[in-house]
């Protein structure tokens, strides 16, 4: 069984959870609370300490982001020791979710404690690695224990360093009690998906409660359904939609197409810049924008990178794609996100086959949901049914479907305005193909048939043949429904039919 709290982003799940956890600890219970970020853990610790609850915060003290596995092991050993010593010492253990998953199956003495997980637990992860040779991939798989076939010439020694892109996979391969790994090996490409065996993980605790906003839209929810886990929604009396006395303006670029990486890459940099400029000119207020993870803040606004990430103006600010509850930009009333993020094809196929997700559900869980989470860092986050804000807010997304997902989280009482950007109306169509490329499969088939006829007519030089093919293609486009006869071909290309 998996409990989840029903409520939208900013509705107060963490604050309410802190109060409920404190009350249970004071009756003699021990609780484990896990989330994905240190900042949120420390924020939760402060809230519990204010209520007089004893807490143990077990995380690394390093801010360097070291990849030292021996150091990580020491954190996990401390966490395991702390959990196993809690039987007669009621308190709250605060830890990182990934560390907890790594030690969950090792908890001994028959101890099972209630667990609260904030911000979700990432039930699935994936990656890919391009290699120069297939033998290297086979060696990596054998090294990680993912294959029993030892490649010829393989030499196992302690000096071997895994490529950085595969270090995450090593952690999953070392925790096969709770993780399954699926792989796809090509000639020089290695793709992998690691997913949590959810029922086995839940069995390690007396109960598990999820605090993620709109949990039913997350991949964790679909994973639980696929595993046959019983899902129970908890009604804590939190807002299930957003309220505002101010107007909410929803802008988007594409009306008929989805905002995806392959589309953005076809846009010229000045087109993307004009999108931001047009949105900026709609109001005098400053805006918050989504940036690439790891990108420095407050850079000059002089370009948009190839993936469509906005480099904010000095007076603006930016946040990461995967934003969390501690990311607060409540002084801003405007938001723009032009990032592109969807699963790799191998993961996409896995989600359809293993978790039974549709394309629409995958798009919602991996793109719409993240856009919504990021957008709810601004002032609308503090607006509630009991205390709605009076400020007008505006949001700009890459496509209409994302904007409509965001609107689905608003109360029907909120005044909403829709606006497709003018530049969006000009680019919201299929990009024109090269003049020498067929527009569809029917034109491709006609082109192949025309090529055979033109070669029979003696047009064999590459340039001349291509020009004649275009003449025939353009005639068909101008005379839809008419048959292109041999006589017409003769007239068009100036040759006698043999």
Short mmCIF file of C-alpha atoms in Angstrom, two decimals:
data_model
loop_
_atom_site.label_atom_id
_atom_site.label_comp_id
_atom_site.label_asym_id
_atom_site.label_seq_id
_atom_site.Cartn_x
_atom_site.Cartn_y
_atom_site.Cartn_z
CA UNK A 1 0.00 0.00 0.00
CA UNK A 2 1.20 3.51 -0.84
CA UNK A 3 -0.35 6.65 0.63
CA UNK A 4 -0.16 9.97 -1.16
CA UNK A 5 -1.35 13.41 -0.11
CA UNK A 6 -3.88 15.05 -2.40
CA UNK A 7 -2.88 18.65 -3.08
CA UNK A 8 -1.39 21.04 -5.62
CA UNK A 9 2.07 22.59 -5.56
CA UNK A 10 2.43 25.06 -2.68
CA UNK A 11 -0.66 23.81 -0.85
CA UNK A 12 1.31 23.12 2.35
CA UNK A 13 2.02 19.39 2.23
CA UNK A 14 5.47 19.64 3.84
CA UNK A 15 4.34 22.05 6.57
CA UNK A 16 1.32 19.87 7.37
CA UNK A 17 3.48 16.73 7.30
CA UNK A 18 5.88 18.30 9.81
CA UNK A 19 2.98 18.89 12.22
CA UNK A 20 1.63 15.36 11.80
CA UNK A 21 5.09 13.80 12.14
CA UNK A 22 5.77 15.81 15.32
CA UNK A 23 2.49 14.64 16.85
CA UNK A 24 3.28 10.99 16.11
CA UNK A 25 6.82 11.19 17.50
CA UNK A 26 5.48 12.65 20.74
CA UNK A 27 3.29 9.55 21.13
CA UNK A 28 6.39 7.35 20.94
CA UNK A 29 6.70 6.64 17.21
CA UNK A 30 9.88 6.90 15.18
CA UNK A 31 9.55 8.41 11.69
CA UNK A 32 11.88 8.49 8.68
CA UNK A 33 11.64 11.50 6.36
CA UNK A 34 13.47 11.51 3.02
CA UNK A 35 13.77 13.91 0.13
CA UNK A 36 16.15 14.52 -2.76
CA UNK A 37 17.81 17.76 -1.62
CA UNK A 38 19.80 18.82 1.43
CA UNK A 39 18.19 22.27 1.46
CA UNK A 40 14.70 20.83 1.91
CA UNK A 41 15.97 18.44 4.60
CA UNK A 42 17.45 21.31 6.59
CA UNK A 43 14.26 23.34 6.15
CA UNK A 44 12.23 20.39 7.49
CA UNK A 45 14.67 19.91 10.37
CA UNK A 46 14.16 23.51 11.47
CA UNK A 47 10.39 23.05 11.42
CA UNK A 48 10.57 19.88 13.54
CA UNK A 49 13.01 21.39 16.05
CA UNK A 50 10.69 24.36 16.54
CA UNK A 51 8.04 21.86 17.62
CA UNK A 52 10.43 20.24 20.10
CA UNK A 53 11.05 17.06 18.12
CA UNK A 54 14.42 15.30 18.32
CA UNK A 55 15.93 14.79 14.89
CA UNK A 56 18.94 13.11 13.33
CA UNK A 57 20.08 14.66 10.04
CA UNK A 58 22.24 12.06 8.27
CA UNK A 59 23.77 13.45 5.09
CA UNK A 60 27.26 14.09 3.77
CA UNK A 61 29.01 17.19 5.03
CA UNK A 62 30.70 17.73 1.68
CA UNK A 63 29.61 20.51 -0.63
CA UNK A 64 32.05 19.48 -3.32
CA UNK A 65 29.79 16.90 -4.93
CA UNK A 66 32.52 14.27 -4.64
CA UNK A 67 32.00 11.03 -6.56
CA UNK A 68 33.97 9.04 -4.00
CA UNK A 69 31.99 5.86 -3.44
CA UNK A 70 33.85 5.05 -0.22
CA UNK A 71 32.67 8.35 1.22
CA UNK A 72 29.11 7.65 0.08
CA UNK A 73 29.30 4.26 1.72
CA UNK A 74 30.20 5.91 5.01
CA UNK A 75 27.07 8.07 4.83
CA UNK A 76 24.93 5.02 4.10
CA UNK A 77 26.54 3.06 6.93
CA UNK A 78 25.76 5.91 9.33
CA UNK A 79 22.20 5.97 8.08
CA UNK A 80 21.77 2.22 8.47
CA UNK A 81 23.28 2.27 11.96
CA UNK A 82 21.03 5.19 12.93
CA UNK A 83 17.86 3.44 11.74
CA UNK A 84 18.76 0.14 13.43
CA UNK A 85 19.34 1.93 16.77
CA UNK A 86 15.96 3.66 16.85
CA UNK A 87 13.77 1.01 18.44
CA UNK A 88 13.52 2.64 21.89
CA UNK A 89 14.50 6.18 20.98
CA UNK A 90 11.57 8.03 19.27
CA UNK A 91 12.77 10.70 16.87
CA UNK A 92 12.84 11.65 13.19
CA UNK A 93 15.64 10.57 10.89
CA UNK A 94 16.16 12.95 7.97
CA UNK A 95 18.05 11.61 4.96
CA UNK A 96 18.47 11.74 1.19
CA UNK A 97 16.06 9.44 -0.65
CA UNK A 98 18.71 7.73 -2.78
CA UNK A 99 20.78 6.85 0.33
CA UNK A 100 17.72 5.43 2.04
CA UNK A 101 16.90 3.23 -0.97
CA UNK A 102 20.43 1.86 -0.93
CA UNK A 103 20.19 0.68 2.70
CA UNK A 104 16.46 -0.15 2.90
CA UNK A 105 16.91 -3.86 2.25
CA UNK A 106 19.65 -4.05 4.90
CA UNK A 107 17.53 -2.84 7.84
CA UNK A 108 17.70 -5.67 10.41
CA UNK A 109 16.08 -6.74 13.69
CA UNK A 110 12.66 -6.79 12.06
CA UNK A 111 12.40 -3.01 12.40
CA UNK A 112 9.85 -1.25 10.23
CA UNK A 113 9.19 2.46 10.57
CA UNK A 114 6.78 4.85 8.83
CA UNK A 115 8.38 6.72 5.93
CA UNK A 116 7.50 10.11 4.44
CA UNK A 117 9.01 10.89 1.03
CA UNK A 118 8.94 14.48 -0.20
CA UNK A 119 9.36 15.50 -3.87
CA UNK A 120 9.04 11.91 -5.14
CA UNK A 121 11.68 9.20 -5.22
CA UNK A 122 12.63 8.78 -8.87
CA UNK A 123 11.34 5.27 -9.42
CA UNK A 124 13.11 5.03 -12.78
CA UNK A 125 16.40 6.32 -14.20
CA UNK A 126 18.12 5.88 -17.53
CA UNK A 127 21.18 6.75 -19.57
CA UNK A 128 23.12 5.97 -22.69
CA UNK A 129 26.78 5.61 -23.53
CA UNK A 130 28.44 5.79 -26.93
CA UNK A 131 31.55 3.68 -27.35
CA UNK A 132 34.06 3.28 -30.16
CA UNK A 133 33.81 -0.50 -29.99
CA UNK A 134 31.22 -3.07 -29.04
CA UNK A 135 33.85 -5.00 -27.09
CA UNK A 136 34.17 -2.07 -24.66
CA UNK A 137 30.43 -2.17 -24.06
CA UNK A 138 30.56 -5.91 -23.46
CA UNK A 139 33.42 -5.38 -21.03
CA UNK A 140 31.48 -2.69 -19.14
CA UNK A 141 28.45 -4.95 -18.85
CA UNK A 142 30.58 -7.79 -17.51
CA UNK A 143 32.35 -5.41 -15.10
CA UNK A 144 28.96 -4.24 -13.73
CA UNK A 145 27.61 -7.75 -13.43
CA UNK A 146 24.99 -7.18 -16.12
CA UNK A 147 26.34 -9.95 -18.32
CA UNK A 148 27.82 -13.37 -17.59
CA UNK A 149 29.64 -13.40 -20.91
CA UNK A 150 33.26 -12.43 -20.41
CA UNK A 151 34.62 -10.78 -23.56
CA UNK A 152 37.81 -12.12 -25.08
CA UNK A 153 40.89 -10.31 -23.78
CA UNK A 154 39.00 -8.89 -20.75
CA UNK A 155 41.27 -8.00 -17.84
CA UNK A 156 39.68 -7.08 -14.49
CA UNK A 157 41.88 -4.88 -12.35
CA UNK A 158 41.30 -2.30 -9.63
CA UNK A 159 42.69 0.57 -11.70
CA UNK A 160 39.81 0.51 -14.19
CA UNK A 161 37.75 3.72 -14.18
CA UNK A 162 34.17 3.65 -15.38
CA UNK A 163 33.23 6.47 -17.75
CA UNK A 164 31.40 9.25 -15.90
CA UNK A 165 28.17 8.53 -17.79
CA UNK A 166 28.07 5.02 -16.31
CA UNK A 167 28.87 5.77 -12.66
CA UNK A 168 25.19 6.15 -11.82
CA UNK A 169 24.53 2.74 -13.32
CA UNK A 170 27.19 1.22 -11.05
CA UNK A 171 25.24 2.36 -7.99
CA UNK A 172 22.09 0.69 -9.28
CA UNK A 173 23.96 -2.50 -10.21
CA UNK A 174 25.27 -2.71 -6.63
CA UNK A 175 21.71 -2.63 -5.26
CA UNK A 176 20.11 -5.45 -7.23
CA UNK A 177 17.96 -6.34 -4.20
CA UNK A 178 15.80 -3.33 -5.01
CA UNK A 179 16.68 -2.45 -8.60
CA UNK A 180 16.12 -4.16 -11.91
CA UNK A 181 18.20 -3.09 -14.90
CA UNK A 182 17.27 -3.44 -18.55
CA UNK A 183 19.82 -2.79 -21.30
CA UNK A 184 19.99 -2.39 -25.04
CA UNK A 185 23.33 -2.97 -26.75
CA UNK A 186 24.05 -1.82 -30.27
CA UNK A 187 27.22 -1.84 -32.32
CA UNK A 188 28.65 1.17 -30.48
CA UNK A 189 25.80 2.32 -28.23
CA UNK A 190 24.78 1.14 -24.78
CA UNK A 191 21.38 2.16 -23.35
CA UNK A 192 20.09 1.27 -19.91
CA UNK A 193 17.06 1.71 -17.67
CA UNK A 194 17.16 1.07 -13.91
CA UNK A 195 13.87 0.88 -12.06
CA UNK A 196 12.95 0.39 -8.44
CA UNK A 197 11.19 -2.83 -7.47
CA UNK A 198 8.53 -0.82 -5.73
CA UNK A 199 6.69 -3.58 -3.79
CA UNK A 200 10.00 -4.81 -2.34
CA UNK A 201 10.94 -1.27 -1.29
CA UNK A 202 7.56 -0.61 0.34
CA UNK A 203 7.88 -3.86 2.24
CA UNK A 204 10.90 -2.41 4.12
CA UNK A 205 8.66 0.08 5.99
CA UNK A 206 5.48 -0.09 8.04
CA UNK A 207 3.89 2.52 5.77
CA UNK A 208 5.02 4.95 3.07
CA UNK A 209 3.46 8.37 2.41
CA UNK A 210 4.27 10.46 -0.67
CA UNK A 211 4.21 14.26 -0.40
CA UNK A 212 4.70 15.09 -4.10
CA UNK A 213 2.37 17.69 -5.61
CA UNK A 214 -0.28 16.30 -8.00
CA UNK A 215 1.09 12.80 -7.44
CA UNK A 216 -1.33 11.28 -9.95
CA UNK A 217 0.55 13.06 -12.75
CA UNK A 218 3.97 11.62 -11.87
CA UNK A 219 5.80 8.60 -13.26
CA UNK A 220 5.93 7.25 -9.68
CA UNK A 221 2.14 6.98 -9.72
CA UNK A 222 2.09 5.02 -12.98
CA UNK A 223 4.88 2.76 -11.72
CA UNK A 224 2.87 1.95 -8.59
CA UNK A 225 -0.19 1.10 -10.70
CA UNK A 226 1.90 -1.10 -13.00
CA UNK A 227 3.27 -3.02 -9.98
CA UNK A 228 -0.24 -3.52 -8.62
CA UNK A 229 0.42 -1.42 -5.52
CA UNK A 230 -2.72 -0.23 -3.75
CA UNK A 231 -2.82 3.59 -3.86
CA UNK A 232 -4.64 5.54 -1.16
CA UNK A 233 -5.16 9.31 -1.44
CA UNK A 234 -5.01 11.20 1.87
CA UNK A 235 -7.22 14.25 2.21
CA UNK A 236 -5.46 16.64 4.58
CA UNK A 237 -7.79 19.48 3.69
CA UNK A 238 -5.25 21.08 1.35
CA UNK A 239 -6.05 23.05 -1.79
CA UNK A 240 -6.54 20.82 -4.82
CA UNK A 241 -6.43 23.77 -7.23
CA UNK A 242 -4.93 27.26 -7.33
CA UNK A 243 -6.88 30.41 -6.55
CA UNK A 244 -6.24 34.07 -7.35
CA UNK A 245 -8.17 37.33 -7.41
CA UNK A 246 -5.71 38.59 -10.00
CA UNK A 247 -5.72 37.79 -13.70
CA UNK A 248 -3.61 34.88 -14.95
CA UNK A 249 -2.26 35.30 -18.49
CA UNK A 250 -1.15 32.11 -20.25
CA UNK A 251 1.11 32.58 -23.27
CA UNK A 252 2.57 30.01 -25.60
CA UNK A 253 4.55 29.81 -28.82
CA UNK A 254 3.21 26.76 -30.69
CA UNK A 255 -0.51 26.23 -31.05
CA UNK A 256 -0.60 23.05 -33.17
CA UNK A 257 2.77 21.42 -32.47
CA UNK A 258 4.64 20.29 -29.37
CA UNK A 259 7.65 22.20 -28.11
CA UNK A 260 10.39 19.63 -28.58
CA UNK A 261 14.15 19.65 -28.96
CA UNK A 262 14.10 18.69 -32.65
CA UNK A 263 11.81 21.66 -33.38
CA UNK A 264 13.80 24.16 -31.31
CA UNK A 265 17.04 23.19 -33.03
CA UNK A 266 15.51 24.17 -36.37
CA UNK A 267 14.76 27.67 -35.12
CA UNK A 268 17.29 30.40 -35.69
CA UNK A 269 18.72 32.07 -32.61
CA UNK A 270 17.10 35.38 -33.46
CA UNK A 271 13.69 33.67 -33.65
CA UNK A 272 14.06 32.30 -30.14
CA UNK A 273 15.33 35.66 -28.91
CA UNK A 274 12.25 37.33 -30.40
CA UNK A 275 10.05 34.93 -28.44
CA UNK A 276 11.61 36.15 -25.20
CA UNK A 277 11.58 39.76 -26.32
CA UNK A 278 7.90 39.59 -27.29
CA UNK A 279 6.96 38.05 -23.95
CA UNK A 280 9.11 40.62 -22.12
CA UNK A 281 7.41 43.51 -23.92
CA UNK A 282 3.93 42.39 -22.87
CA UNK A 283 4.46 43.80 -19.38
CA UNK A 284 6.99 45.90 -17.51
CA UNK A 285 7.42 43.37 -14.72
CA UNK A 286 10.51 41.22 -14.36
CA UNK A 287 10.30 37.52 -15.16
CA UNK A 288 11.84 34.35 -13.83
CA UNK A 289 13.14 31.86 -16.40
CA UNK A 290 14.17 28.23 -16.54
CA UNK A 291 17.87 27.68 -17.16
CA UNK A 292 20.08 24.69 -17.79
CA UNK A 293 21.22 22.93 -14.62
CA UNK A 294 24.68 24.14 -13.57
CA UNK A 295 24.46 27.35 -15.58
CA UNK A 296 25.63 30.50 -13.79
CA UNK A 297 23.00 33.00 -12.73
CA UNK A 298 22.69 36.62 -13.82
CA UNK A 299 24.51 36.42 -17.13
CA UNK A 300 24.05 39.06 -19.80
CA UNK A 301 20.92 38.60 -21.91
CA UNK A 302 22.66 38.36 -25.27
CA UNK A 303 21.73 34.90 -26.58
CA UNK A 304 19.57 31.81 -26.22
CA UNK A 305 21.45 28.54 -26.24
CA UNK A 306 20.83 25.71 -28.72
CA UNK A 307 18.38 23.93 -26.44
CA UNK A 308 16.22 27.02 -26.04
CA UNK A 309 17.27 27.92 -22.50
CA UNK A 310 16.82 31.58 -21.67
CA UNK A 311 19.88 33.46 -20.41
CA UNK A 312 18.23 35.95 -18.06
CA UNK A 313 18.75 39.69 -17.95
CA UNK A 314 20.89 40.96 -15.05
CA UNK A 315 17.78 42.27 -13.31
CA UNK A 316 16.03 38.93 -13.77
CA UNK A 317 16.88 35.56 -12.26
CA UNK A 318 16.69 31.90 -13.23
CA UNK A 319 16.05 28.47 -11.79
CA UNK A 320 16.73 24.87 -12.72
CA UNK A 321 14.52 22.62 -14.82
CA UNK A 322 13.94 20.29 -11.86
CA UNK A 323 12.82 22.85 -9.29
CA UNK A 324 12.00 22.00 -5.70
CA UNK A 325 9.97 23.41 -2.85
CA UNK A 326 12.84 25.45 -1.47
CA UNK A 327 13.24 27.37 -4.78
CA UNK A 328 11.30 30.50 -3.86
CA UNK A 329 10.97 33.50 -6.17
CA UNK A 330 7.81 34.96 -4.69
CA UNK A 331 8.77 38.53 -5.63
CA UNK A 332 8.24 37.64 -9.31
CA UNK A 333 4.85 37.59 -11.03
CA UNK A 334 6.00 36.42 -14.48
CA UNK A 335 7.55 33.17 -15.66
CA UNK A 336 8.91 31.76 -18.94
CA UNK A 337 10.12 28.26 -19.78
CA UNK A 338 11.49 27.27 -23.19
CA UNK A 339 13.45 24.22 -22.12
CA UNK A 340 13.03 20.85 -23.86
CA UNK A 341 13.21 17.63 -21.92
CA UNK A 342 11.80 14.22 -22.82
CA UNK A 343 12.96 10.62 -22.24
CA UNK A 344 15.45 8.88 -24.51
CA UNK A 345 13.72 6.52 -27.00
CA UNK A 346 14.79 3.43 -25.03
CA UNK A 347 13.28 4.81 -21.82
CA UNK A 348 10.20 5.93 -23.70
CA UNK A 349 9.70 2.37 -24.98
CA UNK A 350 10.26 0.98 -21.48
CA UNK A 351 7.62 3.28 -19.97
CA UNK A 352 5.09 2.08 -22.52
CA UNK A 353 5.80 -1.62 -22.08
CA UNK A 354 6.59 -1.87 -18.34
CA UNK A 355 4.53 0.95 -16.81
CA UNK A 356 1.78 0.85 -19.48
CA UNK A 357 2.01 4.61 -20.03
CA UNK A 358 0.61 6.30 -23.14
CA UNK A 359 2.45 8.97 -25.13
CA UNK A 360 0.18 11.59 -23.55
CA UNK A 361 0.93 10.35 -20.01
CA UNK A 362 4.69 10.28 -20.70
CA UNK A 363 4.56 13.84 -22.05
CA UNK A 364 2.61 14.95 -18.98
CA UNK A 365 4.89 13.27 -16.44
CA UNK A 366 8.22 14.23 -18.02
CA UNK A 367 7.47 17.67 -19.44
CA UNK A 368 4.18 19.31 -18.45
CA UNK A 369 4.63 18.39 -14.80
CA UNK A 370 8.17 19.80 -14.60
CA UNK A 371 7.07 23.02 -16.32
CA UNK A 372 4.23 23.36 -13.82
CA UNK A 373 6.53 22.71 -10.85
CA UNK A 374 8.99 25.34 -12.06
CA UNK A 375 6.25 27.88 -12.79
CA UNK A 376 4.89 27.54 -9.26
CA UNK A 377 7.99 29.12 -7.76
CA UNK A 378 6.57 32.64 -8.28
CA UNK A 379 3.92 34.61 -6.36
CA UNK A 380 0.93 32.45 -7.35
CA UNK A 381 2.44 29.74 -5.14
CA UNK A 382 1.36 31.61 -1.99
CA UNK A 383 -2.21 32.15 -3.19
CA UNK A 384 -4.83 29.93 -1.58
CA UNK A 385 -8.58 29.61 -1.34
CA UNK A 386 -8.57 31.22 2.10
CA UNK A 387 -6.11 33.99 1.14
CA UNK A 388 -6.02 34.55 -2.66
CA UNK A 389 -3.55 37.11 -3.97
CA UNK A 390 -4.72 40.20 -5.86
CA UNK A 391 -1.68 40.35 -8.15
CA UNK A 392 -1.84 39.63 -11.90
CA UNK A 393 0.52 36.84 -12.98
CA UNK A 394 1.64 35.58 -16.40
CA UNK A 395 3.28 32.43 -17.68
CA UNK A 396 4.85 31.59 -21.04
CA UNK A 397 5.41 28.03 -22.29
CA UNK A 398 6.64 26.47 -25.49
CA UNK A 399 3.32 25.00 -26.57
CA UNK A 400 -0.40 25.30 -25.93
CA UNK A 401 -0.76 21.82 -24.45
CA UNK A 402 1.65 22.73 -21.62
CA UNK A 403 -0.25 25.95 -20.97
CA UNK A 404 -3.54 24.03 -20.87
CA UNK A 405 -2.06 21.54 -18.40
CA UNK A 406 -1.10 24.48 -16.21
CA UNK A 407 -4.61 25.92 -16.53
CA UNK A 408 -6.08 22.58 -15.42
CA UNK A 409 -4.54 23.26 -12.00
CA UNK A 410 -6.38 26.60 -11.66
CA UNK A 411 -9.79 27.02 -10.08
CA UNK A 412 -12.63 27.75 -12.52
CA UNK A 413 -13.12 31.01 -10.62
CA UNK A 414 -9.72 32.37 -11.77
CA UNK A 415 -9.84 34.88 -14.61
CA UNK A 416 -7.58 33.48 -17.36
CA UNK A 417 -6.43 35.11 -20.60
CA UNK A 418 -4.89 33.15 -23.47
CA UNK A 419 -2.31 34.54 -25.85
CA UNK A 420 -0.30 32.91 -28.61
CA UNK A 421 2.79 34.98 -29.31
CA UNK A 422 2.82 36.61 -32.74
CA UNK A 423 6.09 34.98 -33.69
CA UNK A 424 4.52 31.66 -32.73
CA UNK A 425 1.83 32.20 -35.36
CA UNK A 426 4.55 32.54 -37.98
CA UNK A 427 6.59 29.49 -36.99
CA UNK A 428 3.77 27.24 -35.79
CA UNK A 429 3.87 25.07 -38.89
CA UNK A 430 6.09 22.42 -40.38
CA UNK A 431 9.43 23.82 -41.34
CA UNK A 432 9.73 24.01 -45.16
CA UNK A 433 11.75 21.14 -46.50
CA UNK A 434 14.68 21.56 -48.83
CA UNK A 435 13.56 22.22 -52.41
CA UNK A 436 15.11 18.90 -53.44
CA UNK A 437 13.31 16.81 -50.77
CA UNK A 438 9.83 15.31 -51.04
CA UNK A 439 7.28 16.58 -48.53
CA UNK A 440 5.65 13.20 -47.83
CA UNK A 441 5.68 9.50 -48.65
CA UNK A 442 3.47 9.92 -51.73
CA UNK A 443 5.90 12.44 -53.23
CA UNK A 444 8.78 10.10 -52.41
CA UNK A 445 7.09 7.25 -54.34
CA UNK A 446 6.33 9.56 -57.29
CA UNK A 447 9.94 10.76 -57.27
CA UNK A 448 11.28 7.21 -57.52
CA UNK A 449 8.92 6.42 -60.43
CA UNK A 450 9.82 9.68 -62.17
CA UNK A 451 13.52 8.97 -61.76
CA UNK A 452 13.17 5.68 -63.66
CA UNK A 453 11.26 7.39 -66.49
CA UNK A 454 13.76 10.26 -66.76
CA UNK A 455 16.72 7.90 -66.83
CA UNK A 456 14.97 6.02 -69.66
CA UNK A 457 14.70 9.38 -71.43
CA UNK A 458 18.43 9.88 -71.18
CA UNK A 459 18.68 12.26 -68.22
CA UNK A 460 21.49 10.63 -66.27
CA UNK A 461 23.63 13.53 -65.06
CA UNK A 462 22.94 14.11 -61.37
CA UNK A 463 22.28 17.86 -61.55
CA UNK A 464 20.13 17.71 -64.68
CA UNK A 465 18.14 14.73 -63.36
CA UNK A 466 17.45 16.51 -60.05
CA UNK A 467 16.20 19.63 -61.85
CA UNK A 468 13.82 17.61 -64.03
CA UNK A 469 12.51 15.73 -60.98
CA UNK A 470 11.64 19.06 -59.36
CA UNK A 471 9.76 20.17 -62.49
CA UNK A 472 7.60 17.04 -62.36
CA UNK A 473 7.09 17.36 -58.60
CA UNK A 474 5.97 21.00 -58.90
CA UNK A 475 3.54 20.10 -61.72
CA UNK A 476 1.86 17.52 -59.50
CA UNK A 477 1.58 20.05 -56.64
CA UNK A 478 -0.07 22.54 -59.00
CA UNK A 479 -2.42 19.96 -60.58
CA UNK A 480 -3.66 17.89 -57.64
CA UNK A 481 -5.88 15.05 -58.86
CA UNK A 482 -4.59 15.13 -62.45
CA UNK A 483 -2.58 12.28 -63.97
CA UNK A 484 0.95 13.02 -65.15
CA UNK A 485 1.00 11.27 -68.54
CA UNK A 486 4.02 10.45 -70.70
CA UNK A 487 2.98 13.18 -73.14
CA UNK A 488 2.93 15.77 -70.35
CA UNK A 489 6.34 14.57 -69.16
CA UNK A 490 7.64 15.04 -72.69
CA UNK A 491 6.33 18.59 -72.80
CA UNK A 492 7.68 19.44 -69.36
CA UNK A 493 11.23 18.11 -69.72
CA UNK A 494 11.65 18.71 -73.46
CA UNK A 495 12.45 15.16 -74.56
CA UNK A 496 10.97 12.36 -76.59
CA UNK A 497 9.58 9.43 -74.69
CA UNK A 498 11.39 6.24 -75.62
#
